[in-house]
Amino acid sequence: MTAKVAPYLNESEMNNFDAELPSGTKFDVSTSQMAKTVFPIVNNNGSVKVRLSTLESTVETQSNYNRLTLDSFGNLADNLRTTDNNLQDLLRQTQEHFTNVIATLKKEYDHKFELQSTENKRLQNNIASLKAESNQTKRRLHITVEKLKKLKADFGDPDEQFDDDSSLMSTTMLPTRPNTSLF
């Protein structure tokens, strides 16, 4: 925002201009003060003494204007530092939060991975045990079949001799319920 020079504004424009100025922060106040700065008009028709006085007044006004500008820039620099510090704090807090969340998730992942690895080993051991048991059962079945074949060869096939007895066994009365009483 630049300062308006007094010769370009009449009194009513100056009042309207003052009403438009924002208020609030230090920067806004400094800016409004700079905008209100009135630079005196140097009248070339006056005496040297009057012109020197007017120039001195202009220099003083310009010095005040420069001081206000310097204060505004100082306020801007302070605001920038504050904003920068706030952003750095926010970034640090966000980074710490993400670091904590990632560490927590990593712990959970590692724990679940360990549990899954243990479960996989247990299942692999069970599978190996079941395979060994299945192979042993196959060997026993094979040995039993071989013994049965040998017995059939030595004594003959019992199914062929007792065809009539099978009908007798089906008519034999067997209890259908076991005795479950203790007394």
PDB file of C-alpha atoms in Angstrom:
ATOM      1  CA  MET A   1       0.000   0.000   0.000  1.00  0.00           C
ATOM      2  CA  THR A   2       1.495   3.332  -0.968  1.00  0.00           C
ATOM      3  CA  ALA A   3       0.911   6.646   0.746  1.00  0.00           C
ATOM      4  CA  LYS A   4      -1.262   9.189  -0.974  1.00  0.00           C
ATOM      5  CA  VAL A   5       0.202  12.644  -1.412  1.00  0.00           C
ATOM      6  CA  ALA A   6      -1.954  15.413   0.002  1.00  0.00           C
ATOM      7  CA  PRO A   7      -2.154  17.639  -3.122  1.00  0.00           C
ATOM      8  CA  TYR A   8      -3.993  14.888  -4.942  1.00  0.00           C
ATOM      9  CA  LEU A   9      -6.688  14.482  -2.270  1.00  0.00           C
ATOM     10  CA  ASN A  10      -9.207  17.031  -1.106  1.00  0.00           C
ATOM     11  CA  GLU A  11     -10.600  16.983   2.447  1.00  0.00           C
ATOM     12  CA  SER A  12     -13.622  14.775   1.694  1.00  0.00           C
ATOM     13  CA  GLU A  13     -11.462  12.277  -0.217  1.00  0.00           C
ATOM     14  CA  MET A  14      -9.049  12.186   2.711  1.00  0.00           C
ATOM     15  CA  ASN A  15     -11.942  11.392   5.115  1.00  0.00           C
ATOM     16  CA  ASN A  16     -13.228   8.648   2.795  1.00  0.00           C
ATOM     17  CA  PHE A  17      -9.709   7.294   2.445  1.00  0.00           C
ATOM     18  CA  ASP A  18      -9.362   7.102   6.247  1.00  0.00           C
ATOM     19  CA  ALA A  19     -12.634   5.168   6.490  1.00  0.00           C
ATOM     20  CA  GLU A  20     -11.342   2.540   4.025  1.00  0.00           C
ATOM     21  CA  LEU A  21      -8.189   1.758   5.996  1.00  0.00           C
ATOM     22  CA  PRO A  22      -8.105  -1.610   7.787  1.00  0.00           C
ATOM     23  CA  SER A  23      -7.371  -1.804  11.462  1.00  0.00           C
ATOM     24  CA  GLY A  24      -6.178  -4.706  13.574  1.00  0.00           C
ATOM     25  CA  THR A  25      -2.606  -5.927  13.344  1.00  0.00           C
ATOM     26  CA  LYS A  26       0.467  -3.797  13.882  1.00  0.00           C
ATOM     27  CA  PHE A  27       1.134  -3.936  10.184  1.00  0.00           C
ATOM     28  CA  ASP A  28      -2.369  -2.682   9.380  1.00  0.00           C
ATOM     29  CA  VAL A  29      -2.041   0.180  11.855  1.00  0.00           C
ATOM     30  CA  SER A  30       1.407   1.144  10.518  1.00  0.00           C
ATOM     31  CA  THR A  31       0.138   0.977   6.978  1.00  0.00           C
ATOM     32  CA  SER A  32      -2.850   3.152   7.779  1.00  0.00           C
ATOM     33  CA  GLN A  33      -0.539   5.678   9.457  1.00  0.00           C
ATOM     34  CA  MET A  34       1.653   5.724   6.363  1.00  0.00           C
ATOM     35  CA  ALA A  35      -1.375   6.240   4.152  1.00  0.00           C
ATOM     36  CA  LYS A  36      -2.452   9.229   6.253  1.00  0.00           C
ATOM     37  CA  THR A  37       0.898  10.963   5.798  1.00  0.00           C
ATOM     38  CA  VAL A  38       0.377  14.353   4.210  1.00  0.00           C
ATOM     39  CA  PHE A  39       3.277  15.892   2.314  1.00  0.00           C
ATOM     40  CA  PRO A  40       3.209  19.723   2.262  1.00  0.00           C
ATOM     41  CA  ILE A  41       3.058  21.503  -1.039  1.00  0.00           C
ATOM     42  CA  VAL A  42       6.095  23.584  -1.918  1.00  0.00           C
ATOM     43  CA  ASN A  43       4.880  26.928  -3.246  1.00  0.00           C
ATOM     44  CA  ASN A  44       7.337  28.336  -5.754  1.00  0.00           C
ATOM     45  CA  ASN A  45       5.763  31.810  -5.439  1.00  0.00           C
ATOM     46  CA  GLY A  46       6.693  32.201  -1.766  1.00  0.00           C
ATOM     47  CA  SER A  47       9.852  33.611  -0.220  1.00  0.00           C
ATOM     48  CA  VAL A  48      12.987  31.557   0.253  1.00  0.00           C
ATOM     49  CA  LYS A  49      12.365  31.406   3.979  1.00  0.00           C
ATOM     50  CA  VAL A  50       8.844  29.986   3.439  1.00  0.00           C
ATOM     51  CA  ARG A  51      10.095  27.524   0.857  1.00  0.00           C
ATOM     52  CA  LEU A  52      12.912  26.403   3.209  1.00  0.00           C
ATOM     53  CA  SER A  53      10.424  26.005   6.010  1.00  0.00           C
ATOM     54  CA  THR A  54       8.147  24.005   3.717  1.00  0.00           C
ATOM     55  CA  LEU A  55      11.084  21.855   2.594  1.00  0.00           C
ATOM     56  CA  GLU A  56      12.093  21.255   6.222  1.00  0.00           C
ATOM     57  CA  SER A  57       8.518  20.280   6.955  1.00  0.00           C
ATOM     58  CA  THR A  58       8.560  17.970   3.922  1.00  0.00           C
ATOM     59  CA  VAL A  59      11.853  16.412   5.075  1.00  0.00           C
ATOM     60  CA  GLU A  60      10.417  15.874   8.555  1.00  0.00           C
ATOM     61  CA  THR A  61       7.264  14.336   7.076  1.00  0.00           C
ATOM     62  CA  GLN A  62       9.366  12.138   4.802  1.00  0.00           C
ATOM     63  CA  SER A  63      11.501  11.070   7.786  1.00  0.00           C
ATOM     64  CA  ASN A  64       8.368  10.170   9.724  1.00  0.00           C
ATOM     65  CA  TYR A  65       7.061   8.308   6.695  1.00  0.00           C
ATOM     66  CA  ASN A  66      10.362   6.436   6.376  1.00  0.00           C
ATOM     67  CA  ARG A  67      10.274   5.611  10.100  1.00  0.00           C
ATOM     68  CA  LEU A  68       6.724   4.256   9.733  1.00  0.00           C
ATOM     69  CA  THR A  69       7.816   2.254   6.703  1.00  0.00           C
ATOM     70  CA  LEU A  70      10.778   0.861   8.646  1.00  0.00           C
ATOM     71  CA  ASP A  71       8.470  -0.036  11.550  1.00  0.00           C
ATOM     72  CA  SER A  72       6.102  -1.756   9.132  1.00  0.00           C
ATOM     73  CA  PHE A  73       8.936  -3.764   7.648  1.00  0.00           C
ATOM     74  CA  GLY A  74      10.100  -4.617  11.159  1.00  0.00           C
ATOM     75  CA  ASN A  75       6.586  -5.785  12.014  1.00  0.00           C
ATOM     76  CA  LEU A  76       6.506  -7.819   8.807  1.00  0.00           C
ATOM     77  CA  ALA A  77       9.864  -9.385   9.669  1.00  0.00           C
ATOM     78  CA  ASP A  78       8.601 -10.225  13.188  1.00  0.00           C
ATOM     79  CA  ASN A  79       5.432 -11.728  11.730  1.00  0.00           C
ATOM     80  CA  LEU A  80       7.509 -13.710   9.265  1.00  0.00           C
ATOM     81  CA  ARG A  81       9.756 -15.043  12.055  1.00  0.00           C
ATOM     82  CA  THR A  82       6.730 -15.941  14.178  1.00  0.00           C
ATOM     83  CA  THR A  83       5.046 -17.654  11.251  1.00  0.00           C
ATOM     84  CA  ASP A  84       8.262 -19.479  10.379  1.00  0.00           C
ATOM     85  CA  ASN A  85       8.666 -20.666  13.989  1.00  0.00           C
ATOM     86  CA  ASN A  86       5.026 -21.763  14.112  1.00  0.00           C
ATOM     87  CA  LEU A  87       5.397 -23.679  10.858  1.00  0.00           C
ATOM     88  CA  GLN A  88       8.616 -25.318  12.055  1.00  0.00           C
ATOM     89  CA  ASP A  89       6.906 -26.350  15.316  1.00  0.00           C
ATOM     90  CA  LEU A  90       3.943 -27.697  13.384  1.00  0.00           C
ATOM     91  CA  LEU A  91       6.216 -29.627  11.016  1.00  0.00           C
ATOM     92  CA  ARG A  92       8.247 -31.000  13.936  1.00  0.00           C
ATOM     93  CA  GLN A  93       5.080 -32.096  15.765  1.00  0.00           C
ATOM     94  CA  THR A  94       3.695 -33.668  12.599  1.00  0.00           C
ATOM     95  CA  GLN A  95       6.970 -35.456  11.945  1.00  0.00           C
ATOM     96  CA  GLU A  96       7.082 -36.745  15.539  1.00  0.00           C
ATOM     97  CA  HIS A  97       3.475 -37.909  15.250  1.00  0.00           C
ATOM     98  CA  PHE A  98       4.171 -39.749  11.994  1.00  0.00           C
ATOM     99  CA  THR A  99       7.351 -41.233  13.436  1.00  0.00           C
ATOM    100  CA  ASN A 100       5.409 -42.511  16.462  1.00  0.00           C
ATOM    101  CA  VAL A 101       2.616 -43.893  14.285  1.00  0.00           C
ATOM    102  CA  ILE A 102       5.110 -45.615  11.996  1.00  0.00           C
ATOM    103  CA  ALA A 103       6.982 -47.074  14.985  1.00  0.00           C
ATOM    104  CA  THR A 104       3.714 -48.379  16.445  1.00  0.00           C
ATOM    105  CA  LEU A 105       2.670 -49.872  13.125  1.00  0.00           C
ATOM    106  CA  LYS A 106       6.110 -51.456  12.717  1.00  0.00           C
ATOM    107  CA  LYS A 107       5.865 -53.039  16.177  1.00  0.00           C
ATOM    108  CA  GLU A 108       2.421 -54.401  15.355  1.00  0.00           C
ATOM    109  CA  TYR A 109       3.629 -55.677  11.989  1.00  0.00           C
ATOM    110  CA  ASP A 110       6.686 -57.332  13.530  1.00  0.00           C
ATOM    111  CA  HIS A 111       4.546 -58.952  16.236  1.00  0.00           C
ATOM    112  CA  LYS A 112       2.008 -60.235  13.687  1.00  0.00           C
ATOM    113  CA  PHE A 113       4.811 -61.416  11.425  1.00  0.00           C
ATOM    114  CA  GLU A 114       6.384 -63.322  14.331  1.00  0.00           C
ATOM    115  CA  LEU A 115       3.026 -64.877  15.215  1.00  0.00           C
ATOM    116  CA  GLN A 116       2.459 -65.860  11.601  1.00  0.00           C
ATOM    117  CA  SER A 117       5.972 -67.324  11.319  1.00  0.00           C
ATOM    118  CA  THR A 118       5.392 -69.379  14.473  1.00  0.00           C
ATOM    119  CA  GLU A 119       2.018 -70.560  13.172  1.00  0.00           C
ATOM    120  CA  ASN A 120       3.584 -71.463   9.795  1.00  0.00           C
ATOM    121  CA  LYS A 121       6.303 -73.514  11.516  1.00  0.00           C
ATOM    122  CA  ARG A 122       3.714 -75.277  13.654  1.00  0.00           C
ATOM    123  CA  LEU A 123       1.598 -76.086  10.593  1.00  0.00           C
ATOM    124  CA  GLN A 124       4.663 -77.288   8.659  1.00  0.00           C
ATOM    125  CA  ASN A 125       5.563 -79.586  11.556  1.00  0.00           C
ATOM    126  CA  ASN A 126       1.981 -80.894  11.674  1.00  0.00           C
ATOM    127  CA  ILE A 127       2.029 -81.498   7.912  1.00  0.00           C
ATOM    128  CA  ALA A 128       5.341 -83.316   8.159  1.00  0.00           C
ATOM    129  CA  SER A 129       4.007 -85.408  11.053  1.00  0.00           C
ATOM    130  CA  LEU A 130       0.804 -86.227   9.159  1.00  0.00           C
ATOM    131  CA  LYS A 131       2.789 -87.161   6.040  1.00  0.00           C
ATOM    132  CA  ALA A 132       5.020 -89.456   8.087  1.00  0.00           C
ATOM    133  CA  GLU A 133       1.981 -90.996   9.759  1.00  0.00           C
ATOM    134  CA  SER A 134       0.278 -91.417   6.369  1.00  0.00           C
ATOM    135  CA  ASN A 135       3.367 -93.103   4.924  1.00  0.00           C
ATOM    136  CA  GLN A 136       3.615 -95.382   7.952  1.00  0.00           C
ATOM    137  CA  THR A 137      -0.086 -96.243   7.649  1.00  0.00           C
ATOM    138  CA  LYS A 138       0.391 -96.994   3.927  1.00  0.00           C
ATOM    139  CA  ARG A 139       3.317 -99.277   4.754  1.00  0.00           C
ATOM    140  CA  ARG A 140       1.294-101.055   7.462  1.00  0.00           C
ATOM    141  CA  LEU A 141      -1.660-101.408   5.087  1.00  0.00           C
ATOM    142  CA  HIS A 142       0.633-102.802   2.412  1.00  0.00           C
ATOM    143  CA  ILE A 143       2.164-105.268   4.915  1.00  0.00           C
ATOM    144  CA  THR A 144      -1.321-106.270   6.126  1.00  0.00           C
ATOM    145  CA  VAL A 145      -2.516-106.804   2.533  1.00  0.00           C
ATOM    146  CA  GLU A 146       0.552-108.914   1.843  1.00  0.00           C
ATOM    147  CA  LYS A 147      -0.053-110.981   5.010  1.00  0.00           C
ATOM    148  CA  LEU A 148      -3.727-111.381   4.056  1.00  0.00           C
ATOM    149  CA  LYS A 149      -2.726-112.579   0.586  1.00  0.00           C
ATOM    150  CA  LYS A 150      -0.289-115.029   2.179  1.00  0.00           C
ATOM    151  CA  LEU A 151      -2.960-116.295   4.580  1.00  0.00           C
ATOM    152  CA  LYS A 152      -5.440-116.688   1.733  1.00  0.00           C
ATOM    153  CA  ALA A 153      -2.840-118.587  -0.200  1.00  0.00           C
ATOM    154  CA  ASP A 154      -1.994-120.814   2.808  1.00  0.00           C
ATOM    155  CA  PHE A 155      -5.530-121.495   4.096  1.00  0.00           C
ATOM    156  CA  GLY A 156      -7.746-120.643   1.162  1.00  0.00           C
ATOM    157  CA  ASP A 157     -10.264-117.831   0.761  1.00  0.00           C
ATOM    158  CA  PRO A 158     -12.621-117.802   3.793  1.00  0.00           C
ATOM    159  CA  ASP A 159     -15.308-115.857   1.923  1.00  0.00           C
ATOM    160  CA  GLU A 160     -15.782-118.797  -0.484  1.00  0.00           C
ATOM    161  CA  GLN A 161     -16.175-121.428   2.321  1.00  0.00           C
ATOM    162  CA  PHE A 162     -18.640-119.607   4.493  1.00  0.00           C
ATOM    163  CA  ASP A 163     -21.143-118.182   2.035  1.00  0.00           C
ATOM    164  CA  ASP A 164     -23.977-119.989   3.865  1.00  0.00           C
ATOM    165  CA  ASP A 165     -22.780-118.749   7.269  1.00  0.00           C
ATOM    166  CA  SER A 166     -23.054-115.120   6.188  1.00  0.00           C
ATOM    167  CA  SER A 167     -26.822-115.513   5.913  1.00  0.00           C
ATOM    168  CA  LEU A 168     -26.835-117.096   9.345  1.00  0.00           C
ATOM    169  CA  MET A 169     -24.923-114.165  10.838  1.00  0.00           C
ATOM    170  CA  SER A 170     -27.336-111.596   9.477  1.00  0.00           C
ATOM    171  CA  THR A 171     -30.263-113.219  11.302  1.00  0.00           C
ATOM    172  CA  THR A 172     -28.441-113.459  14.628  1.00  0.00           C
ATOM    173  CA  MET A 173     -29.913-111.088  17.187  1.00  0.00           C
ATOM    174  CA  LEU A 174     -27.373-108.690  18.615  1.00  0.00           C
ATOM    175  CA  PRO A 175     -28.296-106.073  21.156  1.00  0.00           C
ATOM    176  CA  THR A 176     -28.670-102.715  19.436  1.00  0.00           C
ATOM    177  CA  ARG A 177     -28.041-100.656  22.542  1.00  0.00           C
ATOM    178  CA  PRO A 178     -25.062-101.130  24.766  1.00  0.00           C
ATOM    179  CA  ASN A 179     -25.698-101.569  28.481  1.00  0.00           C
ATOM    180  CA  THR A 180     -24.852 -98.199  29.964  1.00  0.00           C
ATOM    181  CA  SER A 181     -26.082 -98.761  33.474  1.00  0.00           C
ATOM    182  CA  LEU A 182     -23.436 -98.958  36.146  1.00  0.00           C
ATOM    183  CA  PHE A 183     -25.448-101.107  38.636  1.00  0.00           C
TER     184      PHE A 183
END
